[in-house]
Every structure is written in structure tokens, then in C-alpha cells.
Tab-separated table of C-alpha atoms in Angstrom:
chain	number	residue	atom	x	y	z
A	165	MET	CA	-123.020	36.554	-47.796
A	166	THR	CA	-123.561	35.096	-51.230
A	167	PRO	CA	-123.446	31.521	-52.530
A	168	SER	CA	-119.934	30.286	-53.236
A	169	SER	CA	-117.642	27.476	-52.160
A	170	LEU	CA	-118.281	25.653	-48.884
A	171	SER	CA	-115.010	26.317	-47.095
A	172	VAL	CA	-115.334	27.613	-43.531
A	173	ARG	CA	-113.236	30.610	-42.605
A	174	ARG	CA	-113.421	33.807	-40.605
A	175	PHE	CA	-114.490	36.980	-42.308
A	176	PRO	CA	-113.258	40.559	-42.120
A	177	LEU	CA	-115.746	42.741	-40.297
A	178	LEU	CA	-117.603	45.102	-42.580
A	179	ALA	CA	-117.185	48.540	-41.100
A	180	ALA	CA	-119.588	50.663	-43.171
A	181	PRO	CA	-122.328	51.989	-40.843
A	182	ALA	CA	-125.214	50.577	-42.889
A	183	VAL	CA	-123.644	47.183	-43.523
A	184	LEU	CA	-124.172	43.989	-41.522
A	185	LEU	CA	-122.175	40.812	-41.852
A	186	VAL	CA	-124.802	38.333	-43.035
A	187	LEU	CA	-124.538	34.620	-43.548
A	188	ALA	CA	-126.278	33.140	-46.547
A	189	GLY	CA	-125.992	30.199	-48.894
A	190	CYS	CA	-127.334	28.307	-51.833
A	191	ALA	CA	-130.123	25.777	-52.352
A	192	GLY	CA	-131.883	26.993	-49.236
A	193	THR	CA	-128.966	26.214	-46.917
A	194	PRO	CA	-127.113	29.209	-45.485
A	195	THR	CA	-123.371	28.807	-45.285
A	196	ALA	CA	-120.554	30.649	-43.586
A	197	ASP	CA	-118.042	31.256	-46.331
A	198	ALA	CA	-118.197	34.900	-47.464
A	199	ALA	CA	-118.899	38.363	-46.123
A	200	HIS	CA	-121.308	40.429	-48.151
A	201	ASP	CA	-123.693	43.324	-47.646
A	202	GLY	CA	-126.384	41.916	-49.928
A	203	ASP	CA	-127.250	44.320	-52.700
A	204	ALA	CA	-124.595	47.028	-52.351
A	205	GLY	CA	-127.119	49.780	-53.059
A	206	THR	CA	-129.849	48.348	-50.841
A	207	ALA	CA	-130.176	49.673	-47.313
A	208	TRP	CA	-132.266	47.810	-44.751
A	209	SER	CA	-133.110	48.879	-41.247
A	210	TYR	CA	-135.472	48.267	-38.368
A	211	ASP	CA	-137.707	51.272	-38.999
A	212	GLY	CA	-138.938	53.498	-41.802
A	213	ALA	CA	-138.802	52.549	-45.467
A	214	GLY	CA	-136.197	49.849	-44.872
A	215	SER	CA	-138.016	48.178	-41.949
A	216	PRO	CA	-138.683	44.419	-41.689
A	217	GLU	CA	-142.099	44.487	-43.376
A	218	HIS	CA	-140.386	45.963	-46.467
A	219	TRP	CA	-137.256	43.773	-46.562
A	220	GLY	CA	-138.590	41.413	-49.212
A	221	ALA	CA	-139.259	44.286	-51.603
A	222	LEU	CA	-135.889	45.998	-51.179
A	223	SER	CA	-133.970	43.588	-53.405
A	224	ASP	CA	-134.508	40.378	-55.367
A	225	GLU	CA	-131.832	38.910	-53.107
A	226	TYR	CA	-134.079	39.567	-50.091
A	227	ASP	CA	-137.234	38.080	-51.617
A	228	VAL	CA	-137.354	35.133	-49.212
A	229	CYS	CA	-137.789	37.622	-46.336
A	230	SER	CA	-141.416	37.908	-47.498
A	231	THR	CA	-141.981	34.638	-49.383
A	232	GLY	CA	-140.179	32.169	-47.124
A	233	THR	CA	-142.096	29.581	-45.124
A	234	GLU	CA	-139.466	28.873	-42.450
A	235	GLN	CA	-138.560	32.333	-41.228
A	236	SER	CA	-137.107	33.383	-37.881
A	237	PRO	CA	-137.607	34.453	-35.163
A	238	VAL	CA	-140.729	32.713	-33.826
A	239	ASP	CA	-142.779	32.743	-30.659
A	240	LEU	CA	-141.695	29.849	-28.440
A	241	PRO	CA	-143.819	27.733	-26.099
A	242	ALA	CA	-143.464	27.687	-22.336
A	243	PRO	CA	-140.256	26.115	-20.990
A	244	THR	CA	-140.471	22.372	-20.482
A	245	LYS	CA	-137.164	21.687	-18.723
A	246	GLY	CA	-136.740	18.744	-21.059
A	247	ALA	CA	-133.659	16.933	-22.325
A	248	PRO	CA	-130.508	19.010	-21.838
A	249	LEU	CA	-128.568	20.124	-24.883
A	250	ASP	CA	-125.317	18.260	-25.455
A	251	LEU	CA	-123.138	21.375	-25.541
A	252	VAL	CA	-119.493	21.499	-24.567
A	253	ALA	CA	-117.836	24.885	-24.901
A	254	GLY	CA	-114.301	25.049	-26.199
A	255	ALA	CA	-111.585	27.305	-24.881
A	256	PRO	CA	-112.448	31.028	-24.657
A	257	ALA	CA	-112.402	32.465	-28.176
A	258	LYS	CA	-110.421	35.542	-29.094
A	259	GLY	CA	-111.517	37.918	-31.828
A	260	LEU	CA	-112.645	41.417	-32.729
A	261	THR	CA	-115.766	43.170	-31.446
A	262	ALA	CA	-117.113	46.143	-33.399
A	263	ASP	CA	-120.326	47.924	-34.301
A	264	ASN	CA	-121.388	46.995	-37.835
A	265	GLY	CA	-124.332	49.379	-38.103
A	266	HIS	CA	-127.098	47.015	-36.977
A	267	THR	CA	-125.603	45.336	-33.922
A	268	VAL	CA	-122.333	44.883	-32.067
A	269	GLN	CA	-120.636	41.800	-33.464
A	270	PHE	CA	-117.834	39.656	-32.123
A	271	THR	CA	-116.022	37.922	-34.998
A	272	ALA	CA	-114.024	34.929	-33.783
A	273	ASP	CA	-110.497	34.125	-34.820
A	274	ASP	CA	-109.861	30.825	-36.606
A	275	GLY	CA	-109.982	27.721	-34.469
A	276	ALA	CA	-112.807	28.590	-32.055
A	277	THR	CA	-115.161	25.626	-31.659
A	278	THR	CA	-118.159	24.425	-29.675
A	279	ARG	CA	-119.319	20.799	-29.463
A	280	ILE	CA	-123.071	20.717	-30.091
A	281	GLY	CA	-124.961	17.451	-30.374
A	282	GLY	CA	-121.700	15.534	-30.502
A	283	GLU	CA	-120.286	17.567	-33.409
A	284	ASP	CA	-117.500	20.121	-33.255
A	285	LEU	CA	-118.766	23.312	-34.884
A	286	HIS	CA	-116.812	26.442	-35.724
A	287	LEU	CA	-117.782	29.562	-33.780
A	288	VAL	CA	-118.102	32.201	-36.491
A	289	GLN	CA	-119.512	35.193	-34.611
A	290	MET	CA	-121.906	36.420	-31.942
A	291	HIS	CA	-124.120	39.504	-31.734
A	292	PHE	CA	-127.081	40.898	-29.815
A	293	HIS	CA	-130.611	42.214	-30.276
A	294	ALA	CA	-132.459	44.486	-27.825
A	295	GLY	CA	-135.162	43.510	-26.986
A	296	SER	CA	-135.145	39.873	-27.881
A	297	GLU	CA	-136.172	38.539	-31.276
A	298	HIS	CA	-137.604	35.243	-30.058
A	299	THR	CA	-140.479	35.602	-27.648
A	300	VAL	CA	-141.826	33.114	-25.120
A	301	ARG	CA	-145.622	32.916	-25.020
A	302	GLY	CA	-145.700	36.360	-26.593
A	303	GLU	CA	-143.289	38.001	-24.155
A	304	ALA	CA	-139.951	39.424	-25.242
A	305	ALA	CA	-136.852	39.414	-23.049
A	306	ASP	CA	-134.680	42.478	-22.541
A	307	ALA	CA	-132.050	41.210	-24.986
A	308	GLU	CA	-131.011	38.169	-26.999
A	309	PHE	CA	-127.571	36.912	-27.942
A	310	HIS	CA	-126.891	34.768	-31.003
A	311	PHE	CA	-123.839	32.502	-31.083
A	312	VAL	CA	-123.445	31.574	-34.754
A	313	HIS	CA	-121.702	28.284	-35.594
A	314	ALA	CA	-120.887	26.490	-38.857
A	315	ASP	CA	-120.111	22.879	-39.619
A	316	GLY	CA	-117.449	21.667	-42.045
A	317	LYS	CA	-119.727	22.348	-45.027
A	318	GLY	CA	-120.728	25.792	-43.773
A	319	ALA	CA	-124.275	24.932	-42.626
A	320	LEU	CA	-125.304	27.106	-39.702
A	321	THR	CA	-126.408	26.341	-36.162
A	322	VAL	CA	-127.299	29.328	-33.992
A	323	VAL	CA	-127.528	29.115	-30.207
A	324	GLY	CA	-129.849	31.811	-28.890
A	325	VAL	CA	-129.659	33.070	-25.303
A	326	LEU	CA	-132.312	35.350	-23.810
A	327	ALA	CA	-131.227	37.928	-21.235
A	328	GLU	CA	-133.070	39.835	-18.526
A	329	GLN	CA	-131.954	42.700	-16.321
A	330	GLY	CA	-130.543	41.514	-13.028
A	331	ALA	CA	-127.126	41.003	-11.511
A	332	HIS	CA	-123.971	42.198	-13.258
A	333	ASN	CA	-122.578	39.399	-15.455
A	334	ALA	CA	-118.800	39.518	-15.605
A	335	ALA	CA	-118.703	36.929	-18.398
A	336	TYR	CA	-120.135	39.567	-20.770
A	337	ASP	CA	-117.782	42.404	-19.777
A	338	SER	CA	-115.293	41.920	-22.603
A	339	TYR	CA	-118.050	41.826	-25.223
A	340	VAL	CA	-119.991	44.772	-23.771
A	341	ALA	CA	-116.805	46.823	-23.719
A	342	GLY	CA	-116.740	46.446	-27.487
A	343	ALA	CA	-120.144	48.128	-27.660
A	344	THR	CA	-118.715	51.271	-26.112
A	345	ALA	CA	-115.359	51.269	-27.894
A	346	GLY	CA	-116.504	52.892	-31.140
A	347	ALA	CA	-113.799	51.279	-33.253
A	348	GLY	CA	-112.967	47.588	-33.277
A	349	ARG	CA	-111.740	46.152	-29.999
A	350	ALA	CA	-109.960	42.868	-29.264
A	351	SER	CA	-112.259	40.724	-27.121
A	352	THR	CA	-112.605	37.276	-25.622
A	353	VAL	CA	-115.844	35.289	-25.670
A	354	ASP	CA	-116.080	32.470	-23.130
A	355	ILE	CA	-119.198	30.603	-24.231
A	356	GLY	CA	-119.023	28.250	-21.268
A	357	ALA	CA	-119.356	31.216	-18.887
A	358	MET	CA	-121.810	33.223	-21.019
A	359	LEU	CA	-124.490	30.545	-21.378
A	360	PRO	CA	-127.005	29.772	-18.620
A	361	GLU	CA	-126.257	26.756	-16.451
A	362	GLY	CA	-129.362	24.883	-17.624
A	363	ARG	CA	-129.287	23.290	-21.064
A	364	SER	CA	-132.994	22.602	-21.695
A	365	HIS	CA	-133.852	24.183	-25.012
A	366	HIS	CA	-136.154	24.742	-27.957
A	367	ALA	CA	-134.975	23.604	-31.423
A	368	TYR	CA	-136.474	24.307	-34.823
A	369	SER	CA	-135.576	24.906	-38.469
A	370	GLY	CA	-135.563	28.580	-39.388
A	371	SER	CA	-133.676	31.354	-41.131
A	372	LEU	CA	-131.336	34.253	-40.700
A	373	THR	CA	-133.195	37.052	-38.914
A	374	THR	CA	-131.660	39.735	-41.131
A	375	PRO	CA	-131.615	40.112	-44.922
A	376	PRO	CA	-131.260	38.010	-47.008
A	377	CYS	CA	-133.303	35.885	-44.499
A	378	THR	CA	-131.892	32.659	-45.971
A	379	GLU	CA	-133.601	29.527	-44.659
A	380	GLY	CA	-132.021	26.255	-43.540
A	381	VAL	CA	-130.633	27.513	-40.216
A	382	GLN	CA	-130.756	25.136	-37.241
A	383	TRP	CA	-131.974	27.182	-34.278
A	384	ILE	CA	-131.387	26.238	-30.640
A	385	VAL	CA	-132.806	28.674	-28.084
A	386	LEU	CA	-131.956	27.879	-24.479
A	387	GLU	CA	-134.935	27.973	-22.117
A	388	ASP	CA	-133.093	29.445	-19.127
A	389	THR	CA	-132.157	33.110	-19.332
A	390	VAL	CA	-129.005	34.911	-18.262
A	391	GLU	CA	-128.910	38.104	-16.236
A	392	LEU	CA	-127.130	41.291	-17.255
A	393	GLY	CA	-126.612	44.309	-15.068
A	394	ALA	CA	-128.573	47.482	-15.761
A	395	ASP	CA	-125.294	49.151	-16.724
A	396	GLN	CA	-124.475	46.396	-19.217
A	397	LEU	CA	-127.896	46.564	-20.860
A	398	ALA	CA	-127.632	50.356	-20.995
A	399	ASP	CA	-124.286	50.114	-22.800
A	400	LEU	CA	-125.736	47.717	-25.386
A	401	GLU	CA	-128.885	49.784	-25.875
A	402	ALA	CA	-126.794	52.921	-26.296
A	403	ALA	CA	-125.255	51.206	-29.330
A	404	HIS	CA	-128.488	49.677	-30.701
A	405	VAL	CA	-132.021	49.305	-29.409
A	406	GLU	CA	-135.174	47.943	-31.040
A	407	ASN	CA	-132.943	46.081	-33.504
A	408	ALA	CA	-135.164	43.004	-33.458
A	409	ARG	CA	-137.143	41.476	-36.307
A	410	PRO	CA	-140.758	40.726	-35.292
A	411	VAL	CA	-141.736	37.089	-34.829
A	412	GLN	CA	-142.686	35.196	-37.974
A	413	PRO	CA	-145.438	32.577	-38.541
A	414	LEU	CA	-144.475	29.092	-37.376
A	415	GLY	CA	-146.564	27.516	-40.141
A	416	ASP	CA	-146.179	23.747	-40.422
A	417	ARG	CA	-143.027	23.652	-38.353
A	418	THR	CA	-142.752	22.085	-34.920
A	419	VAL	CA	-140.669	23.469	-32.065
A	420	GLU	CA	-138.863	20.510	-30.529
A	421	HIS	CA	-137.514	20.228	-27.006
A	422	GLU	CA	-134.393	18.338	-27.978
A	423	LEU	CA	-131.949	18.644	-30.841
A	424	ARG	CA	-132.574	15.957	-33.468
């Protein structure tokens, strides 16, 4: 996405194989108000000439991918089981799930909300990475899900959920089915059922994990993991695997154990 007005709305899914819906903004604050593939002639990827170490050189628009000081993902400390996140999921959200070339993305219909830290935020979209982008003490999980929210001005809060192979998780069935559908598929995302029961979490200021890597994103990564069945992970990995940006330097930032 590119800088523009600060209205919050849902975006048409970009269907071109090499295009990812990205959320960006102006003045260092990413916003959720336009769908854009960055530089139309610039292809980025997770390997080869377009891989993460080259993102900053692919386009002037992606420069912060290499020059930014608050980039995501990061390596997280050991779980602390600290203050629980004030998170109240709204009604199950309906929308469209489709492969956008870099991940399988659920794009929510208008009206989907989640209350986080006492504020009602719009659920914009969710997607996955396999393995995880955030690591914990240097260890990656089997997968990571990002639930992307925007406030009334378009500023982004992303709830990250790490997943490990285990028992089949029926709450993810509708979303995983979209990974195998090929074309877009109507889906329902029930955040209340998809998140782990525990709400202890890590919070820090970071960025988008894909170009243009815009900073100013509020990250909340839940400490407890969810389990997915081997069949569910296999379906996701058949769509995309190793679609994770490596961890970035934490620098002067501090990972908090409660949302401030």
C-alpha cells in the first residue's frame, strides 16, 4: 500500500501470482487504506535475487527494508506468563481466502472487529508463514499466523500466533481449505477459537515483515502456541513454505510483556 487518506476499508485481493497485499503508510506509520504491489515492476521473493537480504535494493520504496531501525520479525525472550492481553474477539468474520503469491490471505469483510487493549480495532486480514518469522530464544515454530488490525486512523496492530504440529485444530479448517482451493474461497475466521487460551504476550514496536517494510507497527505475539494437525500444516506448506523473513536486530528496542 502507498500513503494516502486515513480511511479504513477492506481491499480487493490482488490475484497476480507475484503480488502481495501489503500495508504501508506515511511518516513512518503504516496504515490500512489502499492495496498496492509496491513498485509494479519490482518482484520480491524469499529466495534468489529477490530474497530478503536484497529487498532494500530492489526499489526506492523498499529502502527501509535495509535502512530501518525498527524492523520485524525479531527473536523473542523466553515466555514469562505475565499480564494477560486484554483481547476480546468479535463475532466470527466472513471474507475471502486466496493465495496471493507469497502466502494464503484471508481478507475480512467490512465490520469485523477485535477489542485489543480496550480499543475496538478493525480486522483487515490474516495470513501465515511457514516456518515462523518470530523466533523464541533462537528457535522457530512450525508456522506463524498474523492477524492484522487497524484503528480508526489506519495504524496497524498485528497479533502473531505461533503454531506447532500436534492435534488437528478444527478452528483453522475454513482457512486451511482456502490454501487448497486454488481460486478465492469464501471463509470464516473465528479469532476467539483460533487464538491460544492463554493471553500472556510479547509486545514491541516493529514493521511490516514484507516490502515495503514500513515501520510503526504495534506487534503483539502471544506466548502460548496453538497446535495444527500434520495434515493442516502439510496443506499450508504445499501452498507456501520457507516464506519467512529472517529475524532482524532488536537494536535499542525493548520487548515488553504487556501492551502499553
